[in-house]
Amino acid sequence: MCWFLALFSGHGVAAAVVALTLTIVLGLAIGLIPFKGIRIGVGGVLFSGLFLSHWGLGADPEILHFVREFGLILFVFSIGMQVGPGFVDSLRRRGLRLNILAAVNVFAGVAVTVVLFFLCALPLPIAVGLFSGAVTNTPSLAAASQVFMEIMPDAASQAIGEAGLAYAIAYPFGIFGIILTMLLTRAVFRADPAKELAAMEEEEKRRNPPLETMDMAVTNANLFGIRIKDIPGLKGLDLVISRVRGAGENAEILAATPDILLHKDMTLHAVGAKEALKQLQMIIGEQVDTNLCELPGPLSVRRMAVTRSSVAGKTPKSLHLLPAHGVTITRVIRAGTEFAARPGSTLHFGDRLICVGTEEALDRAEKILGNSTRDLNHPHVLPIFLGILLGTILGSIPVAVPGLPSGVKLGLAGGPLLVAILLSRVHHVAGMTWYLPMPANLVLREVGIALFLACVGLNAGAGFMPAIMSGAGFYWMAAGACITFIPLCLTAALGKFWFGIDYVTTCGLLAGSMTDPPAIAFASQMLNSDAPMAVYATVYPLTMILRILMGQLLVLGLFLFI
């Protein structure tokens, strides 16, 4: 039995695996327990870690430190890969006001910390540690520690230790406080997430209207004898002409190649947004009730997936499917969004294409595009690890800021997040495809956040309860709760009443402005939607930079008063 007990009390790799897996299993089980209809989900792992660590379960600190950081990297990288394609659009539409609110949260946290420093006579290291822990921002603590070494080298070790203890005391409520604020905001503002998500879907449909079809007869005499590609204004319309039929009911239905000549009473079948179809109809002639898709003929429709890496990054025009094989790509379905396949549209790995052509032509097109379910579901592991490598390098680059003794870094969370956003948007670089199937993305995300929370709980648990039971520790925890709670409530109120932000967006904003992965994981589970993640990624980079800067400026500014 000694070997069995060693698994729970030793310090080897096996003991670390047992500690982590036991913590995660118990935590996820706790997260499934409903409380008034609310489940804390993966957040339960933090509390199971605190509980088990308090009763003696632990692991080598170096192993826990590595696993914690690597879990965080996996989590933020998977978020970046998912939100990257729509990140620029989100930033363009609402990035300014969201980042203003995130900055308000950061500066409000600094203000509360300064007030508590003077009002409660907090030691400087404790104040800085509480600020970092209350907002769950480890890079801020690391940056502040560097300043301690610069301005007080003789007492730096003690100051860093005190800051770390305060950080550990404030961190658990930092995570729980954001979740609590989300729940309170929902109750106080009487938010209806289901209704808001439906409204967001309607807004998305308005900005990206669903595709429709229209058949129209060529009655404009000015178009007789000109080619389809020369139709005036066609290039500016977001639609595709896929089929044509000559005059007369017995005329053959053909694929609409660019060089087909128009003549009187020819019928065209077009696919596009409703407004674009109306504009084309005004140019062509009149709408007809005939639907060329429903008439017998040699043309078929087939859905194909782009699974050949050599095709990713190319355009439908460059593939020459229409002139060489007689196949028209009418629609592209990407990440749940459907749009007309324009000749210059860039194709991404995993895109679903609606293709029109004869069966023989479609077979040839399928060989070009790939259309392999196996390749579509198989994750590309090399780009994942290369992206993590590039993100780690980016996050480690110090950026000099005048007046600060050390450079500002994005860290192991900000660097991989930015790289994942950029690469998933570019999608195809240097012959590699930056594509992660949704099931693989979800696995990376859930495993990463579970490992991160387990390590945080196991690290903090041993000293957490003794510190809480002591008078000073409880006092510090209350101060940390103020640093967490007051800025969050202020940000939520400003977002609701000043900027008119909905509850779903508020959840992503609160999690992003606190650089808190567990909170965004909870929000996504609670809302059963990934909508908050786009907001999280929008405000995360600026917030991370501000948190790091404020951590250093707090040390420099408050040092003048001790």
Steps between C-alpha positions, in 0.01 A plus 500: 500500500799730535517548126132595493533756780808643326280595205311739728789633705805476277657760275570307181333521162254221584394683818446820300283314247291349781459837672397678180261235373336451840457876535349534153266201538368622835478861377306414185264290711446799731443719196210279390307558822225760437437779748174678423537393140860625472802274461854632547631250245875488464531759779446214745855383428640803683303421815586130492868600471474728803322229699734212412813711544382610844478132600851422382471406133771668296770467238840637411466882471710507182275243334188689604646827373574350159163327469318817607670713235467236229131452579450875473680504164278221364189682615578844355641350179176309438299818560718692254458230235122516536443875513777598259298493174244747641737697723566793266129543428424500873781746568383731222134500608530534876866482594537864609221511756581153634865588552401829665291304751782251553739788571246644747505167682880503520527859624215450747690204644810716539296772670343256748845355577646845567207591726539178699876552522451831681173428678600160641875564526578196284867411453612576144571136400162394638319774306674405175439128556132562571469709184647222285313215669166678513508544123648152439796642311827315561710706252411810701647339813810390309552851362456655844751252644759621252447856620548388862839361402591830338393746772560296817757230418584421864140428599377380162477132596280572802285747305446254215407226749244723672357606165469134398313414821258790450457392138407146609251631755326732252511269197215257588249779557641671190367207298185449704433874517473532123262205484297648787487837321370331185224333699413818691500706181261252342264526798521877557466594133238226449689383195354236272803330339288289265322809368828690464667213317204486262532876443871459431421231245249731332760778491747257349245407235444869426872560451544169317157434345418139412539401138197466277444399140320673215424408142470785253438538129721716280264766364735798499577550132828672585636166627424293191822362355733586790678245717395421858826633638436834325161565664517861629546517877530122545848519652376725778218267604546234766344214303572216259318402180508120504263378225364624168232376263435620151164632382227239494394238752688223322833681496787328680612618844872577506760609753537877481848553359623861471510496119141387435319758284172641625198507272133584527295299753802303625449397865773553758513338844691710755601445865565789738363738759146625445598861425772394256255275316251786469767725353598234246137444408458872428796475262403171333127534458223330693472231764340172392335222697706231334765343725779357289622294797176301505490427128647178358837543340864392499604721793528380859582666831761364738644625829877465523755588768837657431740247652795527266768732639605609151151646443485696827591863438392494135194657339224329299625686193855369537376140525351525147215268599250678278693543173690170526238271653167681473449518878365812668557567870186680611536520878765478768412391854762598757466481879121484466482805270386461139599745227511516122816363341647796317784428253747683725389344831785328684425139586596363842570146608175354628273724290186326377427584136171460315598399147287470185594293195456166331573189704821437305613861546420490872708183537796681345445803725484273805846366424633856482334623821561186705162456672646249745315458830809339652723797409234744617477347848871432538669781698815654356732463799813659350343847455361484855839452662667741259237759593562439870874539440453828313255622765742421781776689320270798437383501861860503624609806302545796737373833373677796656271756664651833609516530878482127572809305604405194296320438173135402473423148373176342382595182683411137440130584469499813284764382251337169399158667490614768253689250283199267487272789399734611223573154362139382508403813308777463241420127504762386251867593540816345357318191375347431842131514580404659831177312547373335816181290484242609756511171699880529529467867596255417777725224635802733512293771667346280769819309578701822516269683740456191720878460537541870570236511774620177660852640533375832639294321764775256599754783524285728713322247718776423753537857620154619413299392805769592759528845343123541500470390863758754609373853553726659241423237236126548529555876488704465182242275341230760564722767344561277197126444466450877483765528225319227308140595558481880486661547153294212358173650621602842370593356159177301474290804595677731254469242226129458561387858559758706310593282204186285482693173493303178526558236768674249272756762397537611863603148603777494240605853595524422873704184440728669246556814707615277787704274267318210663480172300279315753244780485467486122474121518220537756322765291507281189365202693232706675380663178557191287659730245845602381387861442678636814833362377519746212462786749757340731756487219419857393592657835760251623816641331454860619392383844807280540732788411321737738503246784875452464564873483279574800668230707836667448367854540332406828833393645679811374222739606422359844868450581526879534262488799674236711 
